[in-house]
């Protein structure tokens, strides 16, 4: 452990620590432009110069390029170093334009800070300034190259860290340019991070362009609820509007970065069409009156037998408070148990995944970066949880092998092994890989059920010949791996797959490897919803109940089955059969427009809440602002209204859990704090795992991880499908998630529309050949509920016998059965353009 | 003793001075009857000026609202069709303004200026909240020359990249020649 | 019985007249001070309300009466409300022993032109003056504000210190007159006013009197630029008005005392006695305003040093010298 003295203060640091990092540990911020903890050092900007007074070498050196060593004595305030830095800044400023007033980085610009603090106020250079053309980089990022100081952070992030190659350095010497070869939308779904890392204003946020200055924003820590990973963000609000979201450093979840879906997924919060007032039978009313209307309707179902005719559904975008309250209301009022998921299988898969997450298996997103072998089973990282792809990329950069067992046309921004097979085969393939990789010697210690499980694994010879060679090659790598991780999806896969993934992990653990298990779950609060859900209840069973006539009143709490439920026709029929439909939501969803009674609720940014990510990490956030209609909307684009008053217009919405509390008993409504405390008590009764959950105010920034209460979850399943039957010339239809355009909240972001593109249906190349279809054809697929039309994309990079349909907003894909859907090949027709 | 004499002398001089004042004509200027001509740089009512080409100078950079010690300036910046940043709305609450002139000092485009016109009292306090249309004037104020966009380097109708004061032609990014 | 009723009526009438004149005079003394001070500083002074601003005191009174009377939440309510009354009452009561003429003969009755001729009149004045300190101290303490408290403490310390010098400076006067009754003192000046034989006592008394009435340069208890307004920072409306009134009544009393003790009181040729007294009072007030217009405020230690190290020894020496001369 080298000990180094910086500015007369001694510090012991880990070997390999750079001097700039050692100084940071002491609280000394050495100026930097090119150095970034996630991107490392390149010594490009020269502004971190310090003077080495004693030690292995002396003189002015770049602190980001020198490892801290024993006997080093460093001064950051030495005259020579200070003068050096000052001249460097002056040189960087030679061509920098005079446009801070119209630059959106002004106010949080590293270059501005350094220029001012370095005392460079007067330009001595009298020559002409170099200028650059700017490029259109898509709807998210504004490009202004004149401001560039050539620190290379953007190209290092974009290419080295992110794995995309359409943005980088061009030209040479004093004319080096950062951009694309041709103008166009950036390919990387992580491009928004360029805004965060650029030390000046070359890349600025386009959707919030010219909205305000950092110093005027109400900034507060927040969470991304656009997928199950729960990345930490910083949200900026101004004039009652969420303006911008940035990544927040989290050592356990997302690191320094977030994806563009998360960064720009907040626009639903401030939309003009966001519902702000209660509606009862198409009449706008107050919250009290709407609640009274709900209570009046409920009176019809007051007695014991009739209470079962009321049902309630939440969703995975509910906060933990709302999820718990939904369940509590249903239990107290003896309604039907609440539904959180579309179908029973989803509930089952999630519950089995949660029950199999154990403390010594579960890994966080950041821990994936240090794995050396990663098997992805039935998950599409980039589309389902984009930041997972970035984490896998980091592992791959460090030498890990990534193998993806998934039928979809998987793309990841790095080199990986894709073994496409249908949903039954993928787990068999992974089993065969384990069988080949684990040495029998190591498995001798196994106890009964584990040994039995091992013996039942398929052998390499049992699987498709096409993949045998690849699996044998991967087995060699897995054999050598010390820290393998299994990443498993829970959405598309078969019922047993999540449990099987855990079994595979346990088997590897038994074989002496330090194993990690990582599930990808649907929705931001899938973990908590899964923990609270009753196994055999889902939206589908509610629909069945309505069809039977046993359910007459439905309360949907921040849930929009019309978005997600695969059989739209059936759902719509059922909704019409209802006597009363109550909807509480903060987005103007389709189902909200059909509601008899509608109550607006608040968003995460207005009331905060606790969300449990897919590894069981509960993260709580406080409100970012007070709520209300944005001033831009109340002022109709012009100045804000010229009235005095303390009331916030449009601030009637309450948190869904506060509204629900009114539906229990007749007691005095509790304050938000007391109600939260009560909710926490109920939670602990439902599952003792929640006992480990600190109350909202005590949740630390890194979150609080908890697990389901230990119980006798069955390890090493006996029943599991092996192989997959041929589908008799049928194609299995899979409705899948995409990075942009399929997630409900981010679908409201106008800026992401262009990135979502138009929907395409994927088909395997030889299947397409059989049907005489080619890439780019418009096709019509006859599903159970009618035809779906879209353009076809033919690819060899997916499993045969599958038809992949994105759940794209612009595609009416909800014409499927709730069970497996197959289409005959003759149900696919080519359409004329 | 000397001190005492000195003290008495000093006192006497003081009393004599004030006594003499009794017979002088007061120097008070009586305001509504006599209005003293104020220097051009005296600080009172605030205006938003235009550049010599007649376009609004204000780029809504928020520096004036940031520096304002009483937070009486608020605005919303936006982008117009030709790429200029401008104030969608701009509001000064003169009921709060203390006329310190820091906004004028902070303004990078000479847009916001204080004028000697100080008689702007109102009975209705809301009438003291000035909107952009009340603030915007049709002249350059004290700074007759400056046009910020000639120097800023951003592409607007004032000039494309490389057409502003002291700028080279834009780099050809697809060449490797230095 | 009839005699008693007539005597009582006369007393009530005298009280009414004196009180009316005192209050009116206090109001116009403010006007005089503002006007005169303004001229000393080459300004106009109030000139908007009425001709020469003559209606200014009335405007001020209306303003003071109609303003909200605020009692701070943390204040000691009872004492807070009592304090201004103490200041105003003690000041007004002091005038009871000041003669403004010898006597008037109406319907064969001799009416002495003094409310009451106490044989210990001077001691009565000092006693009330000492009570006035309580008003200041109570106001300062009850406001529960740091500025008020500091003002109150300063006021109490200053007034107690200067009371000594004030009292001692008058001992030679009493020795010369041979009586504590103010009427007797005025009568003793029938030949010549005491200022001629007692110039030192006069100067000491003037300075102490200004300190006693907390006027510039001795206005440390108020000291606007250090303590806000000192002991009456928290007062508003009519209660502030009472403090204000007390101050200006005090100014009149001191003017009257100076006139009575050193300038021969109501004695003077041609003009009727009350007019003489009035003129002498105004003259003293003008001098005090002139002092205010000329001198800056003393520092607290300077104030104390002046009182204890200069005025008191000087007064003692004066007593001894006077005594010696009287003996000889």
Short mmCIF file of N, CA, C and O in Angstrom, two decimals, chain A residues 206 335 539 612 655 670 704:
data_model
loop_
_atom_site.label_atom_id
_atom_site.label_comp_id
_atom_site.label_asym_id
_atom_site.label_seq_id
_atom_site.Cartn_x
_atom_site.Cartn_y
_atom_site.Cartn_z
N UNK A 206 -31.05 18.26 -25.74
CA UNK A 206 -31.92 18.91 -26.72
C UNK A 206 -33.35 19.10 -26.24
O UNK A 206 -33.91 20.17 -26.38
N UNK A 335 -62.55 -7.93 -0.68
CA UNK A 335 -62.73 -7.98 -2.13
C UNK A 335 -61.95 -9.16 -2.66
O UNK A 335 -61.30 -9.88 -1.91
N UNK A 539 -54.67 -10.31 -14.11
CA UNK A 539 -55.68 -9.57 -14.86
C UNK A 539 -56.55 -10.57 -15.62
O UNK A 539 -57.76 -10.40 -15.74
N UNK A 612 -38.65 -1.30 -5.49
CA UNK A 612 -37.73 -2.40 -5.23
C UNK A 612 -37.27 -2.93 -6.58
O UNK A 612 -38.09 -3.37 -7.39
N UNK A 655 -51.46 10.93 -3.90
CA UNK A 655 -50.83 9.64 -4.14
C UNK A 655 -51.93 8.57 -4.12
O UNK A 655 -52.88 8.66 -3.35
N UNK A 670 -55.43 9.29 7.85
CA UNK A 670 -54.14 9.51 8.50
C UNK A 670 -53.29 10.49 7.69
O UNK A 670 -53.53 10.70 6.51
N UNK A 704 -31.68 -0.35 0.18
CA UNK A 704 -31.63 -1.39 1.21
C UNK A 704 -32.06 -2.70 0.57
O UNK A 704 -33.18 -2.83 0.07
#
